[in-house]
Every structure is written in C-alpha cells, then in structure tokens.
PDB file of C-alpha atoms in Angstrom:
ATOM      1  CA  UNK Z   1      48.929  74.548  52.941  1.00 83.00           C
ATOM      2  CA  UNK Z   2      50.394  74.165  56.420  1.00 81.00           C
ATOM      3  CA  UNK Z   3      47.510  76.087  58.007  1.00 84.00           C
ATOM      4  CA  UNK Z   4      45.109  73.282  57.063  1.00 83.00           C
ATOM      5  CA  UNK Z   5      46.440  71.287  60.003  1.00 80.00           C
ATOM      6  CA  UNK Z   6      45.407  73.916  62.552  1.00 82.00           C
ATOM      7  CA  UNK Z   7      42.051  72.898  64.113  1.00 78.00           C
ATOM      8  CA  UNK Z   8      39.160  75.244  63.418  1.00 82.00           C
ATOM      9  CA  UNK Z   9      38.154  74.888  67.068  1.00 80.00           C
ATOM     10  CA  UNK Z  10      40.453  74.945  70.077  1.00 78.00           C
ATOM     11  CA  UNK Z  11      40.214  71.736  72.111  1.00 75.00           C
ATOM     12  CA  UNK Z  12      38.252  72.458  75.292  1.00 75.00           C
ATOM     13  CA  UNK Z  13      40.322  72.050  78.443  1.00 76.00           C
ATOM     14  CA  UNK Z  14      40.226  68.354  79.266  1.00 82.00           C
ATOM     15  CA  UNK Z  15      42.420  65.702  80.841  1.00 90.00           C
ATOM     16  CA  UNK Z  16      41.704  62.009  80.355  1.00 94.00           C
ATOM     17  CA  UNK Z  17      43.653  59.587  82.528  1.00 96.00           C
ATOM     18  CA  UNK Z  18      44.635  56.227  81.097  1.00 96.00           C
ATOM     19  CA  UNK Z  19      42.032  54.396  83.189  1.00 96.00           C
ATOM     20  CA  UNK Z  20      39.363  56.885  82.079  1.00 97.00           C
ATOM     21  CA  UNK Z  21      40.484  56.360  78.486  1.00 96.00           C
ATOM     22  CA  UNK Z  22      40.027  52.598  78.871  1.00 97.00           C
ATOM     23  CA  UNK Z  23      36.514  53.123  80.248  1.00 97.00           C
ATOM     24  CA  UNK Z  24      35.619  55.371  77.300  1.00 97.00           C
ATOM     25  CA  UNK Z  25      36.967  52.720  74.924  1.00 97.00           C
ATOM     26  CA  UNK Z  26      34.899  50.005  76.609  1.00 98.00           C
ATOM     27  CA  UNK Z  27      31.737  52.111  76.357  1.00 97.00           C
ATOM     28  CA  UNK Z  28      32.373  52.999  72.703  1.00 97.00           C
ATOM     29  CA  UNK Z  29      32.938  49.356  71.722  1.00 97.00           C
ATOM     30  CA  UNK Z  30      29.791  48.011  73.405  1.00 97.00           C
ATOM     31  CA  UNK Z  31      28.094  47.609  69.986  1.00 97.00           C
ATOM     32  CA  UNK Z  32      30.685  44.926  69.074  1.00 97.00           C
ATOM     33  CA  UNK Z  33      29.279  42.617  71.741  1.00 96.00           C
ATOM     34  CA  UNK Z  34      30.311  40.771  74.868  1.00 96.00           C
ATOM     35  CA  UNK Z  35      32.746  38.378  73.180  1.00 95.00           C
ATOM     36  CA  UNK Z  36      34.862  41.219  71.801  1.00 97.00           C
ATOM     37  CA  UNK Z  37      34.831  43.136  75.088  1.00 97.00           C
ATOM     38  CA  UNK Z  38      35.719  40.065  77.161  1.00 97.00           C
ATOM     39  CA  UNK Z  39      38.659  39.214  74.930  1.00 97.00           C
ATOM     40  CA  UNK Z  40      39.807  42.836  74.943  1.00 97.00           C
ATOM     41  CA  UNK Z  41      39.569  43.190  78.718  1.00 97.00           C
ATOM     42  CA  UNK Z  42      41.521  39.974  79.169  1.00 97.00           C
ATOM     43  CA  UNK Z  43      44.230  41.442  76.933  1.00 96.00           C
ATOM     44  CA  UNK Z  44      44.401  44.578  79.070  1.00 97.00           C
ATOM     45  CA  UNK Z  45      44.740  42.435  82.203  1.00 97.00           C
ATOM     46  CA  UNK Z  46      47.445  40.321  80.539  1.00 96.00           C
ATOM     47  CA  UNK Z  47      49.564  43.432  80.022  1.00 96.00           C
ATOM     48  CA  UNK Z  48      49.326  43.997  76.277  1.00 96.00           C
ATOM     49  CA  UNK Z  49      49.726  47.767  76.642  1.00 96.00           C
ATOM     50  CA  UNK Z  50      52.964  49.663  77.327  1.00 96.00           C
ATOM     51  CA  UNK Z  51      51.353  52.947  78.309  1.00 95.00           C
ATOM     52  CA  UNK Z  52      53.702  55.832  79.033  1.00 95.00           C
ATOM     53  CA  UNK Z  53      56.758  57.542  77.595  1.00 92.00           C
ATOM     54  CA  UNK Z  54      60.072  56.149  78.793  1.00 93.00           C
ATOM     55  CA  UNK Z  55      63.759  56.641  78.162  1.00 92.00           C
ATOM     56  CA  UNK Z  56      64.771  55.045  74.870  1.00 90.00           C
ATOM     57  CA  UNK Z  57      61.178  54.302  73.879  1.00 89.00           C
ATOM     58  CA  UNK Z  58      60.233  55.114  70.309  1.00 87.00           C
ATOM     59  CA  UNK Z  59      57.662  57.840  69.662  1.00 88.00           C
ATOM     60  CA  UNK Z  60      54.129  57.408  68.373  1.00 87.00           C
ATOM     61  CA  UNK Z  61      52.018  54.283  68.808  1.00 91.00           C
ATOM     62  CA  UNK Z  62      52.131  50.774  67.394  1.00 90.00           C
ATOM     63  CA  UNK Z  63      50.557  47.329  67.570  1.00 93.00           C
ATOM     64  CA  UNK Z  64      52.898  44.404  67.018  1.00 91.00           C
ATOM     65  CA  UNK Z  65      53.607  40.835  67.998  1.00 92.00           C
ATOM     66  CA  UNK Z  66      54.261  37.438  66.464  1.00 92.00           C
ATOM     67  CA  UNK Z  67      51.971  34.452  65.936  1.00 92.00           C
ATOM     68  CA  UNK Z  68      52.488  32.981  69.419  1.00 92.00           C
ATOM     69  CA  UNK Z  69      52.960  36.202  71.417  1.00 95.00           C
ATOM     70  CA  UNK Z  70      50.507  38.737  72.723  1.00 96.00           C
ATOM     71  CA  UNK Z  71      49.580  41.443  70.170  1.00 96.00           C
ATOM     72  CA  UNK Z  72      51.399  44.141  72.127  1.00 96.00           C
ATOM     73  CA  UNK Z  73      50.448  47.835  72.000  1.00 96.00           C
ATOM     74  CA  UNK Z  74      53.038  50.584  72.348  1.00 95.00           C
ATOM     75  CA  UNK Z  75      51.652  53.945  73.451  1.00 96.00           C
ATOM     76  CA  UNK Z  76      53.071  57.260  74.632  1.00 95.00           C
ATOM     77  CA  UNK Z  77      50.008  58.312  76.614  1.00 95.00           C
ATOM     78  CA  UNK Z  78      49.757  61.967  77.708  1.00 94.00           C
ATOM     79  CA  UNK Z  79      46.177  62.222  79.089  1.00 94.00           C
ATOM     80  CA  UNK Z  80      44.589  63.827  76.017  1.00 92.00           C
ATOM     81  CA  UNK Z  81      41.392  62.981  74.154  1.00 91.00           C
ATOM     82  CA  UNK Z  82      43.475  62.257  71.065  1.00 91.00           C
ATOM     83  CA  UNK Z  83      45.306  59.588  73.076  1.00 94.00           C
ATOM     84  CA  UNK Z  84      41.974  57.814  73.581  1.00 96.00           C
ATOM     85  CA  UNK Z  85      41.575  57.651  69.790  1.00 94.00           C
ATOM     86  CA  UNK Z  86      45.101  56.240  69.610  1.00 94.00           C
ATOM     87  CA  UNK Z  87      44.339  53.520  72.183  1.00 97.00           C
ATOM     88  CA  UNK Z  88      41.179  52.418  70.426  1.00 97.00           C
ATOM     89  CA  UNK Z  89      42.907  52.471  67.009  1.00 94.00           C
ATOM     90  CA  UNK Z  90      45.794  50.278  68.160  1.00 95.00           C
ATOM     91  CA  UNK Z  91      43.430  48.006  70.079  1.00 97.00           C
ATOM     92  CA  UNK Z  92      41.586  47.430  66.811  1.00 96.00           C
ATOM     93  CA  UNK Z  93      44.826  46.176  65.267  1.00 94.00           C
ATOM     94  CA  UNK Z  94      45.643  43.993  68.271  1.00 96.00           C
ATOM     95  CA  UNK Z  95      42.161  42.484  68.490  1.00 96.00           C
ATOM     96  CA  UNK Z  96      42.313  41.699  64.777  1.00 96.00           C
ATOM     97  CA  UNK Z  97      45.614  39.900  65.393  1.00 95.00           C
ATOM     98  CA  UNK Z  98      44.236  38.090  68.458  1.00 96.00           C
ATOM     99  CA  UNK Z  99      41.131  36.862  66.652  1.00 95.00           C
ATOM    100  CA  UNK Z 100      43.110  35.791  63.585  1.00 95.00           C
ATOM    101  CA  UNK Z 101      45.773  33.881  65.533  1.00 94.00           C
ATOM    102  CA  UNK Z 102      43.178  32.196  67.756  1.00 94.00           C
ATOM    103  CA  UNK Z 103      41.287  30.911  64.729  1.00 94.00           C
ATOM    104  CA  UNK Z 104      43.861  30.380  61.960  1.00 93.00           C
ATOM    105  CA  UNK Z 105      47.008  28.255  61.534  1.00 93.00           C
ATOM    106  CA  UNK Z 106      50.352  30.000  61.285  1.00 92.00           C
ATOM    107  CA  UNK Z 107      50.334  30.221  57.476  1.00 91.00           C
ATOM    108  CA  UNK Z 108      47.124  32.280  57.601  1.00 89.00           C
ATOM    109  CA  UNK Z 109      47.972  34.104  60.826  1.00 89.00           C
ATOM    110  CA  UNK Z 110      48.472  37.534  59.319  1.00 86.00           C
ATOM    111  CA  UNK Z 111      46.431  40.057  57.358  1.00 84.00           C
ATOM    112  CA  UNK Z 112      46.838  42.683  54.665  1.00 84.00           C
ATOM    113  CA  UNK Z 113      47.353  46.429  55.151  1.00 80.00           C
ATOM    114  CA  UNK Z 114      43.869  47.015  53.742  1.00 83.00           C
ATOM    115  CA  UNK Z 115      42.059  44.780  56.244  1.00 88.00           C
ATOM    116  CA  UNK Z 116      44.295  45.883  59.119  1.00 88.00           C
ATOM    117  CA  UNK Z 117      43.260  49.493  58.553  1.00 88.00           C
ATOM    118  CA  UNK Z 118      39.607  48.433  58.494  1.00 93.00           C
ATOM    119  CA  UNK Z 119      39.927  46.814  61.931  1.00 93.00           C
ATOM    120  CA  UNK Z 120      41.567  49.851  63.534  1.00 92.00           C
ATOM    121  CA  UNK Z 121      39.345  52.450  61.884  1.00 93.00           C
ATOM    122  CA  UNK Z 122      36.066  50.699  62.719  1.00 96.00           C
ATOM    123  CA  UNK Z 123      37.036  51.220  66.356  1.00 96.00           C
ATOM    124  CA  UNK Z 124      37.867  54.883  65.805  1.00 95.00           C
ATOM    125  CA  UNK Z 125      34.580  55.435  63.999  1.00 95.00           C
ATOM    126  CA  UNK Z 126      32.612  53.794  66.830  1.00 97.00           C
ATOM    127  CA  UNK Z 127      34.435  56.039  69.321  1.00 97.00           C
ATOM    128  CA  UNK Z 128      33.625  59.166  67.335  1.00 95.00           C
ATOM    129  CA  UNK Z 129      29.948  58.269  67.107  1.00 96.00           C
ATOM    130  CA  UNK Z 130      29.870  57.426  70.838  1.00 96.00           C
ATOM    131  CA  UNK Z 131      31.373  60.796  71.776  1.00 96.00           C
ATOM    132  CA  UNK Z 132      29.014  62.695  69.491  1.00 94.00           C
ATOM    133  CA  UNK Z 133      26.080  60.911  71.147  1.00 94.00           C
ATOM    134  CA  UNK Z 134      27.237  61.493  74.716  1.00 94.00           C
ATOM    135  CA  UNK Z 135      28.975  64.901  74.697  1.00 91.00           C
ATOM    136  CA  UNK Z 136      26.621  67.841  75.091  1.00 89.00           C
ATOM    137  CA  UNK Z 137      29.146  70.684  75.402  1.00 89.00           C
ATOM    138  CA  UNK Z 138      28.911  72.864  72.295  1.00 90.00           C
ATOM    139  CA  UNK Z 139      32.661  73.532  71.964  1.00 89.00           C
ATOM    140  CA  UNK Z 140      33.533  69.859  72.422  1.00 90.00           C
ATOM    141  CA  UNK Z 141      31.056  68.846  69.731  1.00 91.00           C
ATOM    142  CA  UNK Z 142      32.549  71.434  67.369  1.00 91.00           C
ATOM    143  CA  UNK Z 143      36.010  70.050  68.063  1.00 90.00           C
ATOM    144  CA  UNK Z 144      34.878  66.459  67.443  1.00 92.00           C
ATOM    145  CA  UNK Z 145      33.156  67.362  64.172  1.00 92.00           C
ATOM    146  CA  UNK Z 146      36.274  69.203  63.003  1.00 90.00           C
ATOM    147  CA  UNK Z 147      38.390  66.160  63.885  1.00 89.00           C
ATOM    148  CA  UNK Z 148      35.988  63.893  61.983  1.00 91.00           C
ATOM    149  CA  UNK Z 149      36.090  66.097  58.876  1.00 91.00           C
ATOM    150  CA  UNK Z 150      39.889  66.206  59.025  1.00 90.00           C
ATOM    151  CA  UNK Z 151      40.035  62.393  59.056  1.00 90.00           C
ATOM    152  CA  UNK Z 152      38.090  62.334  55.805  1.00 90.00           C
ATOM    153  CA  UNK Z 153      40.288  65.023  54.263  1.00 90.00           C
ATOM    154  CA  UNK Z 154      43.603  63.453  55.242  1.00 89.00           C
ATOM    155  CA  UNK Z 155      42.677  59.783  54.811  1.00 89.00           C
ATOM    156  CA  UNK Z 156      40.375  59.826  51.787  1.00 89.00           C
ATOM    157  CA  UNK Z 157      41.134  63.017  49.875  1.00 91.00           C
ATOM    158  CA  UNK Z 158      44.880  63.333  50.573  1.00 92.00           C
ATOM    159  CA  UNK Z 159      45.715  59.636  50.244  1.00 92.00           C
ATOM    160  CA  UNK Z 160      43.856  59.485  46.925  1.00 93.00           C
ATOM    161  CA  UNK Z 161      46.048  62.372  45.750  1.00 94.00           C
ATOM    162  CA  UNK Z 162      49.134  60.489  46.977  1.00 94.00           C
ATOM    163  CA  UNK Z 163      48.061  57.403  45.021  1.00 94.00           C
ATOM    164  CA  UNK Z 164      47.603  59.440  41.854  1.00 94.00           C
ATOM    165  CA  UNK Z 165      51.069  60.954  42.296  1.00 94.00           C
ATOM    166  CA  UNK Z 166      52.620  57.488  42.705  1.00 92.00           C
ATOM    167  CA  UNK Z 167      50.899  56.206  39.591  1.00 92.00           C
ATOM    168  CA  UNK Z 168      52.100  59.179  37.509  1.00 91.00           C
ATOM    169  CA  UNK Z 169      55.682  59.109  38.751  1.00 90.00           C
ATOM    170  CA  UNK Z 170      56.292  55.364  38.561  1.00 88.00           C
ATOM    171  CA  UNK Z 171      55.165  55.369  34.948  1.00 87.00           C
ATOM    172  CA  UNK Z 172      57.258  58.432  34.092  1.00 87.00           C
ATOM    173  CA  UNK Z 173      60.486  57.536  35.890  1.00 81.00           C
ATOM    174  CA  UNK Z 174      61.003  54.627  33.487  1.00 78.00           C
ATOM    175  CA  UNK Z 175      61.325  57.167  30.683  1.00 80.00           C
ATOM    176  CA  UNK Z 176      63.993  59.168  32.522  1.00 83.00           C
ATOM    177  CA  UNK Z 177      62.046  61.983  34.153  1.00 86.00           C
ATOM    178  CA  UNK Z 178      63.828  63.948  36.897  1.00 87.00           C
ATOM    179  CA  UNK Z 179      63.133  64.969  40.487  1.00 89.00           C
ATOM    180  CA  UNK Z 180      62.301  68.476  39.253  1.00 92.00           C
ATOM    181  CA  UNK Z 181      59.622  66.977  37.022  1.00 92.00           C
ATOM    182  CA  UNK Z 182      58.218  65.114  40.063  1.00 92.00           C
ATOM    183  CA  UNK Z 183      58.119  68.402  42.012  1.00 95.00           C
ATOM    184  CA  UNK Z 184      56.071  69.953  39.240  1.00 95.00           C
ATOM    185  CA  UNK Z 185      53.650  67.023  39.118  1.00 95.00           C
ATOM    186  CA  UNK Z 186      53.140  67.185  42.881  1.00 95.00           C
ATOM    187  CA  UNK Z 187      52.565  70.935  42.779  1.00 95.00           C
ATOM    188  CA  UNK Z 188      50.041  70.542  39.957  1.00 95.00           C
ATOM    189  CA  UNK Z 189      48.155  67.799  41.824  1.00 95.00           C
ATOM    190  CA  UNK Z 190      47.862  69.953  44.941  1.00 94.00           C
ATOM    191  CA  UNK Z 191      46.531  72.807  42.819  1.00 93.00           C
ATOM    192  CA  UNK Z 192      44.042  70.442  41.168  1.00 93.00           C
ATOM    193  CA  UNK Z 193      42.827  68.829  44.415  1.00 92.00           C
ATOM    194  CA  UNK Z 194      42.583  71.957  46.576  1.00 92.00           C
ATOM    195  CA  UNK Z 195      41.847  74.580  43.916  1.00 92.00           C
ATOM    196  CA  UNK Z 196      41.261  78.204  44.834  1.00 90.00           C
ATOM    197  CA  UNK Z 197      40.108  77.289  48.364  1.00 89.00           C
ATOM    198  CA  UNK Z 198      43.734  77.088  49.541  1.00 90.00           C
ATOM    199  CA  UNK Z 199      46.402  79.714  48.981  1.00 90.00           C
ATOM    200  CA  UNK Z 200      49.279  78.366  46.888  1.00 84.00           C
ATOM    201  CA  UNK Z 201      52.416  77.541  48.836  1.00 85.00           C
ATOM    202  CA  UNK Z 202      55.592  77.553  46.742  1.00 88.00           C
ATOM    203  CA  UNK Z 203      57.383  74.918  48.841  1.00 92.00           C
ATOM    204  CA  UNK Z 204      54.571  72.336  48.706  1.00 93.00           C
ATOM    205  CA  UNK Z 205      56.153  71.050  45.484  1.00 94.00           C
ATOM    206  CA  UNK Z 206      58.922  69.444  47.578  1.00 95.00           C
ATOM    207  CA  UNK Z 207      56.665  67.681  50.069  1.00 93.00           C
ATOM    208  CA  UNK Z 208      56.589  64.406  48.140  1.00 94.00           C
ATOM    209  CA  UNK Z 209      60.265  63.777  48.985  1.00 93.00           C
ATOM    210  CA  UNK Z 210      59.548  63.550  52.725  1.00 91.00           C
ATOM    211  CA  UNK Z 211      56.471  61.280  52.522  1.00 89.00           C
ATOM    212  CA  UNK Z 212      57.719  57.883  53.771  1.00 86.00           C
ATOM    213  CA  UNK Z 213      54.863  55.982  52.112  1.00 85.00           C
ATOM    214  CA  UNK Z 214      56.292  56.752  48.673  1.00 87.00           C
ATOM    215  CA  UNK Z 215      59.379  54.681  49.479  1.00 86.00           C
ATOM    216  CA  UNK Z 216      57.191  51.568  49.777  1.00 82.00           C
ATOM    217  CA  UNK Z 217      55.380  51.543  46.501  1.00 81.00           C
ATOM    218  CA  UNK Z 218      51.659  51.396  45.898  1.00 85.00           C
ATOM    219  CA  UNK Z 219      49.833  50.971  49.151  1.00 84.00           C
ATOM    220  CA  UNK Z 220      48.661  54.480  50.136  1.00 87.00           C
ATOM    221  CA  UNK Z 221      45.326  53.907  48.372  1.00 88.00           C
ATOM    222  CA  UNK Z 222      44.593  51.217  50.970  1.00 87.00           C
ATOM    223  CA  UNK Z 223      44.221  53.892  53.632  1.00 88.00           C
ATOM    224  CA  UNK Z 224      41.424  55.472  51.610  1.00 90.00           C
ATOM    225  CA  UNK Z 225      39.694  52.188  50.759  1.00 91.00           C
ATOM    226  CA  UNK Z 226      40.140  50.898  54.318  1.00 89.00           C
ATOM    227  CA  UNK Z 227      38.667  54.084  55.778  1.00 91.00           C
ATOM    228  CA  UNK Z 228      35.700  53.908  53.416  1.00 93.00           C
ATOM    229  CA  UNK Z 229      35.041  50.268  54.317  1.00 94.00           C
ATOM    230  CA  UNK Z 230      35.395  50.938  58.052  1.00 93.00           C
ATOM    231  CA  UNK Z 231      32.969  53.875  57.895  1.00 94.00           C
ATOM    232  CA  UNK Z 232      30.374  51.706  56.145  1.00 96.00           C
ATOM    233  CA  UNK Z 233      30.896  48.770  58.543  1.00 97.00           C
ATOM    234  CA  UNK Z 234      30.640  50.886  61.692  1.00 96.00           C
ATOM    235  CA  UNK Z 235      27.450  52.514  60.405  1.00 96.00           C
ATOM    236  CA  UNK Z 236      25.977  49.069  59.722  1.00 97.00           C
ATOM    237  CA  UNK Z 237      26.892  47.850  63.218  1.00 97.00           C
ATOM    238  CA  UNK Z 238      25.237  50.886  64.824  1.00 96.00           C
ATOM    239  CA  UNK Z 239      22.064  50.654  62.726  1.00 96.00           C
ATOM    240  CA  UNK Z 240      21.595  46.866  62.463  1.00 96.00           C
ATOM    241  CA  UNK Z 241      22.981  45.786  65.817  1.00 95.00           C
ATOM    242  CA  UNK Z 242      24.036  42.258  66.783  1.00 95.00           C
ATOM    243  CA  UNK Z 243      23.825  40.530  63.352  1.00 96.00           C
ATOM    244  CA  UNK Z 244      26.144  43.115  61.785  1.00 97.00           C
ATOM    245  CA  UNK Z 245      28.507  42.927  64.761  1.00 97.00           C
ATOM    246  CA  UNK Z 246      28.654  39.135  64.476  1.00 96.00           C
ATOM    247  CA  UNK Z 247      29.434  39.398  60.754  1.00 96.00           C
ATOM    248  CA  UNK Z 248      32.255  41.788  61.594  1.00 96.00           C
ATOM    249  CA  UNK Z 249      33.692  39.426  64.245  1.00 96.00           C
ATOM    250  CA  UNK Z 250      33.657  36.620  61.683  1.00 95.00           C
ATOM    251  CA  UNK Z 251      35.684  38.848  59.363  1.00 94.00           C
ATOM    252  CA  UNK Z 252      38.272  39.454  62.120  1.00 94.00           C
ATOM    253  CA  UNK Z 253      38.720  35.687  62.488  1.00 94.00           C
ATOM    254  CA  UNK Z 254      39.365  34.936  58.823  1.00 90.00           C
ATOM    255  CA  UNK Z 255      43.028  35.935  58.555  1.00 77.00           C
ATOM    256  CA  UNK Z 256      42.208  38.107  55.560  1.00 70.00           C
TER     257      UNK Z 256
END
C-alpha cells in the first residue's frame, strides 16, 4: 500500500524560484481573464503571501484571514514544481475569499468546504493543463501525467472510500461495535477498492485511526465532489473561453 505513493517517474532535475513560480501561475490563469489577474497581482503586491520557512512557522500551506483582513497565504516554499501547485491552490482559496468579501455583506462573507475546494482545484487543473501544453520534455510530461493520475486516485477514489468507511462506522458504533471491528471494515474496504492490483498490507487495517478527517465527521466526500466539479469547470473555461470564465467569476462572488 505504501508503495503507491512513490512516483512512477522520477521528477526531472528542476528548480523554480518563487518569482518564476508566480510567473507560471500568472500564465496558467490567463484563461480566467484580466479582472482575476489584476486582483490577484494586487494581492501579491499587498503582501498576502508569507513565502519561506521560518523559525516557529507551522509546516505545510494555508489560506486564511477574516472578513476585513487580507486573505493571507502561508507557504513554505522550497523551489520545487510541486510548490508552484501549492501556490496556485492556495491562491484559489484566497481569491475566492477576496471576491466573496468584496461583493457580500459579513453574514454571507464565507463559503462551504465544497465550494472552497472547487476554487482551489480549478486553479490547479488550469496549471496542469498549461504545463502539459507548454512542456515538451518527455520525462517532464511523464511526471506531470503521473501527478495528474495520482490526484484522481487520492482525491476521488480514496476519498470516496473514506466516505464509505465513515458511513459504515457511524451507523455501527451506535450499536456498540469496537475499534477492532472498525479495523476489519477498513481492511475489507481497501481490499474491495484496490483488489488484486495491490499487494495486501497487514497494517493498513490501522490506518483509519490516524486520518484526521475522520475526527470531523462527514465532509471527506466534499473533496471528491469538489474535485469533480473543478475538473468540469476548468475544462469548460478552456474550451468555451470568456463566457465560461465570467460565469466562474460570478460564482466566486456569491459567497456560496
């Protein structure tokens, strides 16, 4: 099971500075139109982004703010291509927040997990399609395609399995089932979802206990539905152009 997270293709040697990453993001988001890019560039100039690792800084990446603050972005940028995907993902969240708070009163100044994941993943999808259009190197294209497939596996396939596990266990725990029973259910689901294509791993049955999403009930399915919606929206923007992009911007302003 753990070997599934090893890329099929080694990432070609590459280093992407933060400024280069911003330029790639700007190019990838051109299909969203001038209004989006102008607002985004203003945010960069205003200092939304905390870029590099620092003492006491939390790991990972995050977009956060309040109704009357900037929608700040926390990064830990290390000059990798994956960091560019992280920037564009978090910028999707922050632009969603910026549009919503510019257009809506305080009571409607937030949005759901489902729509938030749409806004971030549309950006990632546009970046992936941009790179696949512009990168000619064979090994880089292999790496990008592998990354794209892994996003579908981990966000659609795996999160759907997580949602099924939550549904089973929440129903059963009311009748007094034990942690051992939950281990068995999780093991069975992995066997069902991955079948004979993946060698059985005896310790996978315990993985459920370390998944933080399960301690906030019933939202993992939103990653799968959000990813599906974002994939469809980004495809529409790339094929239909300005009208689809304008529809998408209107969505970002609704506070939904």
